[in-house]
Coordinates of C-alpha atoms in Angstrom, one line a residue:
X1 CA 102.5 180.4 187.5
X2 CA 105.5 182.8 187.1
X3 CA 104.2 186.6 187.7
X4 CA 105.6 187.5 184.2
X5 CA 104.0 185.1 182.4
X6 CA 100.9 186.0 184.3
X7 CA 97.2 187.1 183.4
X8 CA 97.2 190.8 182.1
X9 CA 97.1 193.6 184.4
X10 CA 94.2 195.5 183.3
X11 CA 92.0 199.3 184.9
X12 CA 88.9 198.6 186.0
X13 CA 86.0 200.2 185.6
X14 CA 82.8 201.0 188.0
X15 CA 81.0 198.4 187.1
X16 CA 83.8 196.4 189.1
X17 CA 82.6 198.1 192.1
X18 CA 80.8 195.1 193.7
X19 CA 84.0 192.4 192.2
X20 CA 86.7 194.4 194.3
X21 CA 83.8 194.6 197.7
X22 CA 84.2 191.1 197.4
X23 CA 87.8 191.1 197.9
X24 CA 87.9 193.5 200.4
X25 CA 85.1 191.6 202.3
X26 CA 87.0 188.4 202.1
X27 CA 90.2 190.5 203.7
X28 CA 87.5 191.7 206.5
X29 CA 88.2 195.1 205.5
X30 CA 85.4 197.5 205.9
X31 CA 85.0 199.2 202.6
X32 CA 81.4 200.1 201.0
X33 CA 80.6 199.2 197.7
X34 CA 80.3 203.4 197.6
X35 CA 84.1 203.3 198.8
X36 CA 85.2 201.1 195.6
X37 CA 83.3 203.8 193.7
X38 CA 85.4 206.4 195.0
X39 CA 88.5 204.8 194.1
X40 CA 87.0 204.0 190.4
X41 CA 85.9 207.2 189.8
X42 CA 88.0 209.2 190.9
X43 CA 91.3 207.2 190.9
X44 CA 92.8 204.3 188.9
X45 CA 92.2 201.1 190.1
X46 CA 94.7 198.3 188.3
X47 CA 93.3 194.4 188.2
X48 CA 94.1 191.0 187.8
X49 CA 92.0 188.6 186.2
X50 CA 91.6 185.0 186.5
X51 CA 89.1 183.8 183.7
X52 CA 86.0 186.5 184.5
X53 CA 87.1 186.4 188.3
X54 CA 88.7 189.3 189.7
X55 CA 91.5 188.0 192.3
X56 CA 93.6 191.0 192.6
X57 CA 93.7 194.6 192.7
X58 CA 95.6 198.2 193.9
X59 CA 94.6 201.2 193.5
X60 CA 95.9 205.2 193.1
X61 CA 93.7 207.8 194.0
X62 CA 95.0 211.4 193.3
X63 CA 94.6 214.6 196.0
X64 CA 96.1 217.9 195.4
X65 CA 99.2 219.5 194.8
X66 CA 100.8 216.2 192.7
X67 CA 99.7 213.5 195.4
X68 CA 98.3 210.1 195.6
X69 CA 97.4 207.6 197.7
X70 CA 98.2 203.8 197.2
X71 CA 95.6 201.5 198.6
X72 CA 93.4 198.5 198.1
X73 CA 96.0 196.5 197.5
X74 CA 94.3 192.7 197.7
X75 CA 94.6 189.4 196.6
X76 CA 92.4 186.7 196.6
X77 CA 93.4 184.1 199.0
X78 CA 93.5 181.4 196.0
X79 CA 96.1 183.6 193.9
X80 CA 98.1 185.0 197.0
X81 CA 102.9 184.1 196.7
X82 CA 102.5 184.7 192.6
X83 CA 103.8 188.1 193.0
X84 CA 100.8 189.8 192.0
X85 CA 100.5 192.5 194.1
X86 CA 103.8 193.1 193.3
X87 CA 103.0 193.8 190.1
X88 CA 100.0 195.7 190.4
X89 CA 101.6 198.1 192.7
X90 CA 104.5 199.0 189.7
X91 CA 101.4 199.7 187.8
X92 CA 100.6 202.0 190.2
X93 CA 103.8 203.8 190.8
X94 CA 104.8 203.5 186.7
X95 CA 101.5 205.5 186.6
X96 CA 102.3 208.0 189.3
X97 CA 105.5 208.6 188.0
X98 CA 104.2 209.3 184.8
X99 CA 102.1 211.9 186.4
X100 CA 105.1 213.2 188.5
X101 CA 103.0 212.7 191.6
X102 CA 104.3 211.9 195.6
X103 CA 102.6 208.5 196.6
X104 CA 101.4 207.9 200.0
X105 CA 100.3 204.9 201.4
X106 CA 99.6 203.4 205.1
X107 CA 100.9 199.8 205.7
X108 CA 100.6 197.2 207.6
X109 CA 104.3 196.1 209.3
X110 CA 104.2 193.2 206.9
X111 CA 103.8 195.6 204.1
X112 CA 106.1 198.0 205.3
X113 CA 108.9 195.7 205.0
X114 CA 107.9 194.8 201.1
X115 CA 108.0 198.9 200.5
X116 CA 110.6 200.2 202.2
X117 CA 112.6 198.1 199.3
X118 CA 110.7 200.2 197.0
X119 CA 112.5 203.5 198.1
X120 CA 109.0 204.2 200.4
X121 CA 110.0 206.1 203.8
X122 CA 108.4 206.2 206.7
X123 CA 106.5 209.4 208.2
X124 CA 103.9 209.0 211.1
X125 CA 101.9 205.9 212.5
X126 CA 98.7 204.9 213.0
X127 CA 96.9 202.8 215.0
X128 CA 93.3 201.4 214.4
X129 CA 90.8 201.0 217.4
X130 CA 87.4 199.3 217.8
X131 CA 84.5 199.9 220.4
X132 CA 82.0 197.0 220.0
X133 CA 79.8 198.7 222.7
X134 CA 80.0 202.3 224.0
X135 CA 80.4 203.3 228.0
X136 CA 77.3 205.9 228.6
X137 CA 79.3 208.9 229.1
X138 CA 77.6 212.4 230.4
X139 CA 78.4 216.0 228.7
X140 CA 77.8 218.1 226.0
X141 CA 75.9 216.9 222.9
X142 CA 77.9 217.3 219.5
X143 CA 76.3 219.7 217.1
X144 CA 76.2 219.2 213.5
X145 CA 78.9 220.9 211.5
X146 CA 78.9 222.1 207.6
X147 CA 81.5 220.2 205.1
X148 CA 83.2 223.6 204.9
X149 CA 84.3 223.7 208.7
X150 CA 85.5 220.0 208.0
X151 CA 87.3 220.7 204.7
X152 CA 89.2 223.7 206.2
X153 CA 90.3 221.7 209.1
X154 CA 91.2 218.9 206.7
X155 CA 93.3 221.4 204.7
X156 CA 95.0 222.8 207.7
X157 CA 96.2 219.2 209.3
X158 CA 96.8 217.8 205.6
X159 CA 97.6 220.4 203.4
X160 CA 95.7 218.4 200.9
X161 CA 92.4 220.0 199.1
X162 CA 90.6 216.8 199.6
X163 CA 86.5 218.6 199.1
X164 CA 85.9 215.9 196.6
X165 CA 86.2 212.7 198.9
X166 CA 84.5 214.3 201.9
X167 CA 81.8 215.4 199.9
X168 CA 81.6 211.8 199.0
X169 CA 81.2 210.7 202.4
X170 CA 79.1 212.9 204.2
X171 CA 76.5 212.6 201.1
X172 CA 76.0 209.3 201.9
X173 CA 72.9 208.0 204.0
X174 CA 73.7 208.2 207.6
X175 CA 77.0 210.3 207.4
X176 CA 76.8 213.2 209.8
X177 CA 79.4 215.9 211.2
X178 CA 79.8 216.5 214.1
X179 CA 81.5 219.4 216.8
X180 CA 81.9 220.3 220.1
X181 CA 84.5 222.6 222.0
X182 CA 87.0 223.1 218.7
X183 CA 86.9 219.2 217.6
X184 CA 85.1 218.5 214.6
X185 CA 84.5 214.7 213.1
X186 CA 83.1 212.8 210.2
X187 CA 81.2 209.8 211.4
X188 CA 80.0 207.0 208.4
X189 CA 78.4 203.8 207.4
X190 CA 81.6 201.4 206.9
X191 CA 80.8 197.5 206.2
X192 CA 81.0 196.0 209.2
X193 CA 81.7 199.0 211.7
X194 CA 80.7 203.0 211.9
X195 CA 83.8 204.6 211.1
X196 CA 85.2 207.7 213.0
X197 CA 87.2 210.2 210.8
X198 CA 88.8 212.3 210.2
X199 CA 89.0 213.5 213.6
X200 CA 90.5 217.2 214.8
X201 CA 90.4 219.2 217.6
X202 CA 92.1 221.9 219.7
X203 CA 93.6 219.6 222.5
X204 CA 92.9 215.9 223.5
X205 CA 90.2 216.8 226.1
X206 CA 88.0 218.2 223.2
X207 CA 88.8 215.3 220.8
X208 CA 88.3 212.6 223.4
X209 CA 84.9 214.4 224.8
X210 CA 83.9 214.2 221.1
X211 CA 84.5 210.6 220.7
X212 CA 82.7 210.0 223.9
X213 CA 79.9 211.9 222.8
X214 CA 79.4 209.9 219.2
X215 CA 80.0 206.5 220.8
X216 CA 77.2 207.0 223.3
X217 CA 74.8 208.3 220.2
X218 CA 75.9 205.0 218.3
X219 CA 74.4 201.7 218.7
X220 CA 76.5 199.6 215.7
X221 CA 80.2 198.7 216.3
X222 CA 83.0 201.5 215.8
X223 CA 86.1 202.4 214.7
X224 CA 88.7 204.7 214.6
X225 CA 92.2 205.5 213.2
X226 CA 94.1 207.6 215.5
X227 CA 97.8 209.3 214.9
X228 CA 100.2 207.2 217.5
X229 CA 102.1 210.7 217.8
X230 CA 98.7 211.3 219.7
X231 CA 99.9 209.8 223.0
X232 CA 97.1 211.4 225.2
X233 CA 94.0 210.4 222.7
X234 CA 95.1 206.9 222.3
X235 CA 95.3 206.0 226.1
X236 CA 92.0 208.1 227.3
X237 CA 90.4 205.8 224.1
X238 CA 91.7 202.9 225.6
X239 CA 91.0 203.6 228.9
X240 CA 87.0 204.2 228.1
X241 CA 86.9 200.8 226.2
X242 CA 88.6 201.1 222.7
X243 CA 90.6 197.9 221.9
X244 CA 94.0 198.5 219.9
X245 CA 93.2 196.5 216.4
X246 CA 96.3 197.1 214.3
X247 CA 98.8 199.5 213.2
X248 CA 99.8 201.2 210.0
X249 CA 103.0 202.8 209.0
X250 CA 102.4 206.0 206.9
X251 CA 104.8 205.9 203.9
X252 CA 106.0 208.2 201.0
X253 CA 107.7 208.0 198.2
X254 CA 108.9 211.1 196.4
X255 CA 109.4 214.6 198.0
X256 CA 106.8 215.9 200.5
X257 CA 104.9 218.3 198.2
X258 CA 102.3 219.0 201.2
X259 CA 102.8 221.4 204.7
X260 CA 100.4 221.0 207.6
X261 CA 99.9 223.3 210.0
X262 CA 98.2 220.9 212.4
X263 CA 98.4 217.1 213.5
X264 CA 94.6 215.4 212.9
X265 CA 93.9 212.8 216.1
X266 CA 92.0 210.7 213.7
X267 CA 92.1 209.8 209.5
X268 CA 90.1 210.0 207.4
X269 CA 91.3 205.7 206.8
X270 CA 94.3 204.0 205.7
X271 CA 93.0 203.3 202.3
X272 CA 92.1 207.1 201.9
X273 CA 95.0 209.0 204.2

């Protein structure tokens, strides 16, 4: 089937929630239903179609100060080499330039070859890690921290007013916050793991005791999306049991509308930045 000639590109709605789970799910991703609903309420999530079956999607969700984030970008295994995504990421971008807004996006190498085309540059990396079961580590317990603390810290590494989607997460059943020694962390229910992030701290001592501290309080699977420019964090997690997953290339396309005054150790998720 030529892509032009192709099923309509259509938004989708929130009742599509559990259709594009299904996708992600099939991609072992670890999005929530609850994640989908972020992206469909708050964003724009562009679809493909085939009969009543969704089989491909992409979605842009908006931040501050004329941003967005690309993301979700899936296709059914059934559909995949018909150029779809292709074409639901120009829906994307033909709605983000519309808007005038910078688009962000975390890719995998393979996609960071298809973007780079696309006038995307590269900015920082990232690298996701898993702990399937935690080394009992000694020290201080994390406390719980507000969602202010977190949002300011967020601002400050991101330059990004992003209150709306952390709200979202730590409202969720069996979301916490946690600190210690200058770090502070989001922790959250993801589908197949816990997820760690985002992650900040003073100095890597304070961000790895942290990690430490809410792997030993965790009994489920984790993971975590640290910044590679993080040298330090990334071979202490190693070292106490994390095993490197993948990587993600951090792209943008347009000018960089956003200043941080800090580097985060951990995101908040390549599908959310």
């Amino acid at each position: 089937m030529d892509a032009i000639d192709g099923p309509a590109v259509i938004k989708l709605s929130e009742q599509d929630a559990i259709a594009g789970l299904a996708l992600s799910t099939e991609a072992h991703w670890n999005q929530t239903e609850e994640d989908w609903r972020i992206f469909l309420r708050d964003g724009v999530v562009f679809g493909i179609r085939d009969g009543a079956r969704l089989v491909a999607t992409a979605a842009l969700l908006p931040y501050s100060g004329n941003n967005a984030w690309i993301s979700m970008v899936l296709v059914t295994e059934s559909h995949r080499r018909r150029g779809l995504a292709t074409r639901l990421v120009d829906a994307c971008l033909e709605a983000a330039r519309k808007d005038g807004l910078t688009c962000w996006l975390d890719a995998t190498p393979d996609g960071a070859r298809v973007y780079g085309p696309l006038g995307f540059t590269p900015t920082s990396q990232l690298r996701r890690l898993k702990l399937v079961k935690s080394r009992s580590v000694s020290g201080q317990a994390p406390s719980t921290a507000t969602l202010d603390a977190l949002c300011d810290r967020d601002r400050r590494a991101t330059g990004l007013d992003r209150t709306a989607l952390l709200s979202a997460f730590a409202q969720r059943p069996g979301s916490r916050i946690v600190t210690a020694n200058g770090a502070i962390a989001l922790v959250r229910d993801g589908r197949a793991a816990r997820h760690i992030g985002p992650l900040f701290a003073d100095h890597t001592t304070a961000a790895l005791a942290l990690v430490g501290a809410i792997a030993a309080s965790e009994t489920s699977p984790l993971l975590i999306d640290a910044v590679a420019s993080q040298s330090q964090f990334l071979d202490g997690l190693t070292a106490s049991g994390w095993t490197i997953e993948r990587p993600f290339q951090r792209m943008r396309l347009g000018r960089a509308t956003a200043m941080a005054e800090e580097m985060p150790f951990a995101v908040a998720g390549p599908e959310f930045g």
